[in-house]
Short mmCIF file of C-alpha atoms in Angstrom, two decimals:
data_model
loop_
_atom_site.label_atom_id
_atom_site.label_comp_id
_atom_site.label_asym_id
_atom_site.label_seq_id
_atom_site.Cartn_x
_atom_site.Cartn_y
_atom_site.Cartn_z
CA MET A 1 17.13 21.19 3.97
CA SER A 2 15.93 17.66 4.75
CA ASN A 3 12.43 18.88 5.37
CA LEU A 4 12.30 20.55 1.91
CA ILE A 5 13.55 17.43 0.21
CA LEU A 6 11.00 15.36 2.26
CA LEU A 7 8.23 17.85 1.05
CA ILE A 8 9.50 17.77 -2.45
CA VAL A 9 9.52 13.91 -2.54
CA PHE A 10 5.96 13.82 -0.93
CA LEU A 11 4.52 16.23 -3.46
CA SER A 12 6.17 14.44 -6.43
CA GLY A 13 4.79 11.08 -5.34
CA PHE A 14 1.37 12.47 -4.55
CA THR A 15 0.96 13.98 -7.97
CA SER A 16 2.21 10.85 -9.54
CA LEU A 17 -0.67 9.00 -7.81
CA ILE A 18 -3.05 11.59 -8.97
CA TYR A 19 -1.81 11.15 -12.58
CA GLN A 20 -2.22 7.47 -12.29
CA VAL A 21 -5.91 7.78 -11.17
CA ILE A 22 -6.75 10.50 -13.68
CA TRP A 23 -5.20 8.54 -16.63
CA THR A 24 -6.79 5.34 -15.46
CA ARG A 25 -10.21 7.06 -15.68
CA LEU A 26 -9.40 8.82 -18.90
CA PHE A 27 -8.36 5.54 -20.69
CA ASN A 28 -11.44 3.79 -19.21
CA ILE A 29 -13.52 6.16 -21.48
CA ILE A 30 -11.61 4.75 -24.59
CA LEU A 31 -11.05 1.14 -23.53
CA GLY A 32 -14.46 0.64 -22.11
CA LEU A 33 -13.63 -1.49 -19.08
CA TYR A 34 -11.93 -0.31 -15.98
CA ILE A 35 -9.73 -3.49 -15.69
CA HIS A 36 -8.22 -2.76 -19.04
CA SER A 37 -7.45 0.95 -18.35
CA ALA A 38 -6.09 0.17 -14.81
CA THR A 39 -3.91 -2.68 -16.30
CA LEU A 40 -2.66 -0.55 -19.12
CA VAL A 41 -1.83 2.50 -16.74
CA VAL A 42 -0.08 0.26 -14.04
CA LEU A 43 1.82 -1.55 -16.86
CA VAL A 44 3.03 1.76 -18.44
CA PHE A 45 4.02 3.17 -14.88
CA MET A 46 6.11 0.14 -14.02
CA VAL A 47 7.84 0.15 -17.51
CA GLY A 48 8.33 3.86 -17.52
CA LEU A 49 9.64 4.01 -13.98
CA GLY A 50 12.02 1.10 -14.82
CA ILE A 51 13.26 2.83 -18.02
CA GLY A 52 13.59 6.20 -16.25
CA TYR A 53 15.48 4.67 -13.37
CA TYR A 54 17.91 2.97 -15.94
CA PHE A 55 18.58 6.22 -17.83
CA SER A 56 19.07 8.22 -14.71
CA THR A 57 22.18 6.02 -13.83
CA LYS A 58 23.59 6.72 -17.34
CA ILE A 59 23.56 10.58 -17.32
CA ILE A 60 25.79 12.89 -15.53
CA ILE A 61 23.96 15.88 -14.10
CA LYS A 62 25.72 18.76 -12.27
CA ASN A 63 22.71 20.52 -10.81
CA LYS A 64 20.51 17.66 -9.72
CA LEU A 65 17.91 19.69 -7.88
CA PHE A 66 17.45 22.04 -10.91
CA PHE A 67 17.22 19.01 -13.24
CA TYR A 68 14.68 17.49 -10.82
CA GLY A 69 12.58 20.60 -11.17
CA ILE A 70 12.71 20.62 -14.78
CA ILE A 71 11.61 17.08 -15.11
CA GLN A 72 8.62 17.81 -12.75
CA VAL A 73 7.75 20.78 -15.03
CA PHE A 74 7.86 18.52 -18.12
CA ILE A 75 5.61 15.97 -16.56
CA GLY A 76 3.06 18.52 -15.60
CA LEU A 77 3.11 20.09 -19.12
CA TYR A 78 2.85 16.69 -20.77
CA SER A 79 -0.11 15.73 -18.50
CA ILE A 80 -1.93 19.05 -19.51
CA PHE A 81 -1.21 18.34 -23.17
CA LEU A 82 -2.60 14.77 -22.69
CA ILE A 83 -5.91 16.11 -21.18
CA LEU A 84 -6.19 18.61 -24.08
CA ILE A 85 -5.63 15.94 -26.90
CA PHE A 86 -7.55 13.17 -25.20
CA PRO A 87 -11.06 13.79 -26.57
CA TYR A 88 -9.48 13.35 -30.01
CA ILE A 89 -7.61 10.09 -29.41
CA ASP A 90 -10.41 7.70 -30.12
CA LYS A 91 -11.20 9.48 -33.37
CA ILE A 92 -7.51 9.24 -34.47
CA ILE A 93 -6.80 5.47 -33.64
CA ASN A 94 -8.75 2.33 -34.39
CA GLN A 95 -9.43 -0.29 -31.69
CA ILE A 96 -6.66 -2.59 -32.69
CA MET A 97 -3.89 0.08 -32.17
CA ILE A 98 -5.49 1.63 -29.15
CA TYR A 99 -3.43 -0.33 -26.60
CA PHE A 100 -0.16 0.37 -28.38
CA ILE A 101 -0.97 4.05 -28.91
CA SER A 102 -2.07 4.42 -25.28
CA PHE A 103 1.19 2.74 -24.14
CA LEU A 104 3.18 5.16 -26.31
CA ILE A 105 1.18 8.23 -25.00
CA LEU A 106 1.79 7.32 -21.37
CA ILE A 107 5.47 6.22 -21.51
CA PRO A 108 7.24 9.67 -21.62
CA PRO A 109 5.95 11.08 -18.33
CA THR A 110 6.40 7.68 -16.57
CA VAL A 111 10.03 7.54 -17.80
CA LEU A 112 10.54 10.95 -16.49
CA MET A 113 8.99 9.91 -13.05
CA GLY A 114 11.38 7.01 -13.08
CA ILE A 115 14.31 9.39 -13.31
CA THR A 116 13.33 11.76 -10.46
CA THR A 117 13.92 9.35 -7.49
CA PRO A 118 17.50 8.47 -8.28
CA ILE A 119 18.21 12.13 -8.99
CA ILE A 120 16.81 13.37 -5.72
CA VAL A 121 18.61 10.57 -3.82
CA GLN A 122 21.98 11.38 -5.43
CA TYR A 123 21.35 15.07 -4.60
CA SER A 124 20.57 14.21 -1.03
CA ASN A 125 23.81 12.25 -0.73
CA GLU A 126 25.85 15.06 -2.28
CA ILE A 127 24.49 17.61 0.26
CA GLY A 128 25.22 15.27 3.21
CA LEU A 129 21.87 13.57 3.71
CA HIS A 130 23.24 10.14 3.42
CA ASN A 131 20.71 7.43 4.14
CA PHE A 132 17.86 9.99 4.07
CA PHE A 133 15.74 7.96 1.85
CA TYR A 134 16.27 4.72 3.65
CA LYS A 135 14.79 6.27 6.61
CA ILE A 136 11.76 7.67 4.64
CA TYR A 137 10.87 4.47 2.88
CA GLY A 138 12.15 2.07 5.72
CA PHE A 139 10.94 3.94 8.85
#
Protein backbone atom coordinates (compact mmCIF):
# COMPACT_ATOMS: atom_id res chain seq x y z
CA MET A 1 0.00 0.00 0.00
CA SER A 2 2.86 2.40 0.75
CA ASN A 3 4.19 2.03 -2.82
CA LEU A 4 0.75 2.90 -4.21
CA ILE A 5 0.52 6.00 -2.02
CA LEU A 6 4.06 6.97 -3.03
CA LEU A 7 3.08 6.67 -6.70
CA ILE A 8 -0.10 8.70 -6.15
CA VAL A 9 1.80 11.47 -4.39
CA PHE A 10 4.50 11.49 -7.08
CA LEU A 11 1.97 11.71 -9.92
CA SER A 12 0.00 14.42 -8.12
CA GLY A 13 3.08 16.55 -7.53
CA PHE A 14 4.37 15.95 -11.04
CA THR A 15 1.10 17.04 -12.64
CA SER A 16 0.98 20.11 -10.37
CA LEU A 17 4.40 21.14 -11.68
CA ILE A 18 3.22 20.55 -15.25
CA TYR A 19 0.17 22.77 -14.58
CA GLN A 20 2.45 25.46 -13.18
CA VAL A 21 4.64 25.46 -16.30
CA ILE A 22 1.65 25.42 -18.68
CA TRP A 23 -0.17 28.19 -16.83
CA THR A 24 2.98 30.32 -16.74
CA ARG A 25 3.35 29.99 -20.50
CA LEU A 26 -0.34 30.64 -21.15
CA PHE A 27 -0.43 33.75 -19.02
CA ASN A 28 2.78 34.94 -20.65
CA ILE A 29 0.72 35.32 -23.83
CA ILE A 30 -1.72 37.69 -22.10
CA LEU A 31 0.65 39.50 -19.75
CA GLY A 32 3.43 39.92 -22.29
CA LEU A 33 6.39 39.39 -19.99
CA TYR A 34 7.53 36.05 -18.60
CA ILE A 35 8.47 37.57 -15.24
CA HIS A 36 4.90 38.82 -14.79
CA SER A 37 3.30 35.49 -15.64
CA ALA A 38 5.78 33.49 -13.55
CA THR A 39 5.28 35.81 -10.57
CA LEU A 40 1.50 35.62 -10.90
CA VAL A 41 1.41 31.82 -11.16
CA VAL A 42 3.82 31.26 -8.25
CA LEU A 43 1.88 33.76 -6.13
CA VAL A 44 -1.43 32.05 -6.88
CA PHE A 45 0.09 28.62 -6.23
CA MET A 46 1.38 29.67 -2.80
CA VAL A 47 -1.87 31.38 -1.82
CA GLY A 48 -3.99 28.52 -3.17
CA LEU A 49 -1.92 25.82 -1.47
CA GLY A 50 -2.13 27.70 1.82
CA ILE A 51 -5.89 28.20 1.59
CA GLY A 52 -6.38 24.57 0.58
CA TYR A 53 -4.28 23.34 3.49
CA TYR A 54 -6.25 25.53 5.89
CA PHE A 55 -9.62 24.23 4.66
CA SER A 56 -8.42 20.63 4.72
CA THR A 57 -7.97 20.93 8.48
CA LYS A 58 -11.55 22.20 8.89
CA ILE A 59 -13.45 19.48 7.06
CA ILE A 60 -14.17 15.94 8.22
CA ILE A 61 -13.74 13.33 5.51
CA LYS A 62 -14.64 9.69 6.01
CA ASN A 63 -13.20 8.19 2.83
CA LYS A 64 -10.02 10.20 2.38
CA LEU A 65 -8.61 8.27 -0.57
CA PHE A 66 -11.87 8.61 -2.53
CA PHE A 67 -12.04 12.33 -1.68
CA TYR A 68 -8.41 12.71 -2.79
CA GLY A 69 -9.28 11.10 -6.12
CA ILE A 70 -12.32 13.35 -6.60
CA ILE A 71 -10.17 16.43 -5.96
CA GLN A 72 -7.62 15.26 -8.53
CA VAL A 73 -10.41 14.79 -11.10
CA PHE A 74 -11.73 18.32 -10.42
CA ILE A 75 -8.21 19.76 -10.82
CA GLY A 76 -7.86 18.00 -14.18
CA LEU A 77 -11.30 19.05 -15.42
CA TYR A 78 -10.72 22.64 -14.37
CA SER A 79 -7.38 22.69 -16.16
CA ILE A 80 -9.00 21.42 -19.36
CA PHE A 81 -11.71 24.08 -18.98
CA LEU A 82 -9.01 26.74 -18.52
CA ILE A 83 -7.27 25.70 -21.73
CA LEU A 84 -10.58 25.85 -23.61
CA ILE A 85 -11.52 29.35 -22.40
CA PHE A 86 -8.02 30.79 -22.47
CA PRO A 87 -8.13 32.14 -26.04
CA TYR A 88 -11.10 34.32 -25.05
CA ILE A 89 -9.76 35.71 -21.76
CA ASP A 90 -7.91 38.68 -23.23
CA LYS A 91 -11.00 39.65 -25.23
CA ILE A 92 -13.18 39.62 -22.13
CA ILE A 93 -11.06 41.59 -19.68
CA ASN A 94 -9.16 44.84 -19.96
CA GLN A 95 -5.54 45.34 -19.00
CA ILE A 96 -6.30 46.87 -15.59
CA MET A 97 -8.25 43.85 -14.39
CA ILE A 98 -6.08 41.19 -15.99
CA TYR A 99 -4.01 40.40 -12.89
CA PHE A 100 -7.04 40.19 -10.62
CA ILE A 101 -9.01 38.04 -13.05
CA SER A 102 -5.96 35.85 -13.66
CA PHE A 103 -5.65 35.35 -9.91
CA LEU A 104 -9.32 34.38 -9.66
CA ILE A 105 -8.97 31.97 -12.57
CA LEU A 106 -6.03 30.12 -11.03
CA ILE A 107 -7.07 30.07 -7.36
CA PRO A 108 -9.66 27.20 -7.48
CA PRO A 109 -7.31 24.42 -8.65
CA THR A 110 -4.47 25.60 -6.41
CA VAL A 111 -6.77 25.54 -3.37
CA LEU A 112 -7.74 21.98 -4.30
CA MET A 113 -4.05 21.11 -4.65
CA GLY A 114 -3.47 22.49 -1.17
CA ILE A 115 -6.11 20.13 0.20
CA THR A 116 -4.55 16.99 -1.31
CA THR A 117 -1.38 16.67 0.78
CA PRO A 118 -3.04 16.87 4.22
CA ILE A 119 -5.74 14.44 3.07
CA ILE A 120 -3.28 11.81 1.86
CA VAL A 121 -1.15 12.26 5.01
CA GLN A 122 -4.23 11.70 7.19
CA TYR A 123 -5.19 8.66 5.14
CA SER A 124 -1.67 7.21 5.44
CA ASN A 125 -1.80 7.65 9.21
CA GLU A 126 -5.22 5.96 9.36
CA ILE A 127 -3.98 2.84 7.55
CA GLY A 128 -0.90 2.55 9.73
CA LEU A 129 1.74 4.26 7.62
CA HIS A 130 2.73 6.67 10.37
CA ASN A 131 5.66 8.97 9.54
CA PHE A 132 5.53 7.80 5.90
CA PHE A 133 5.61 11.32 4.50
CA TYR A 134 8.38 12.41 6.80
CA LYS A 135 10.50 9.72 5.20
CA ILE A 136 9.52 10.82 1.67
CA TYR A 137 10.28 14.49 2.13
CA GLY A 138 13.04 14.17 4.71
CA PHE A 139 14.92 11.18 3.32
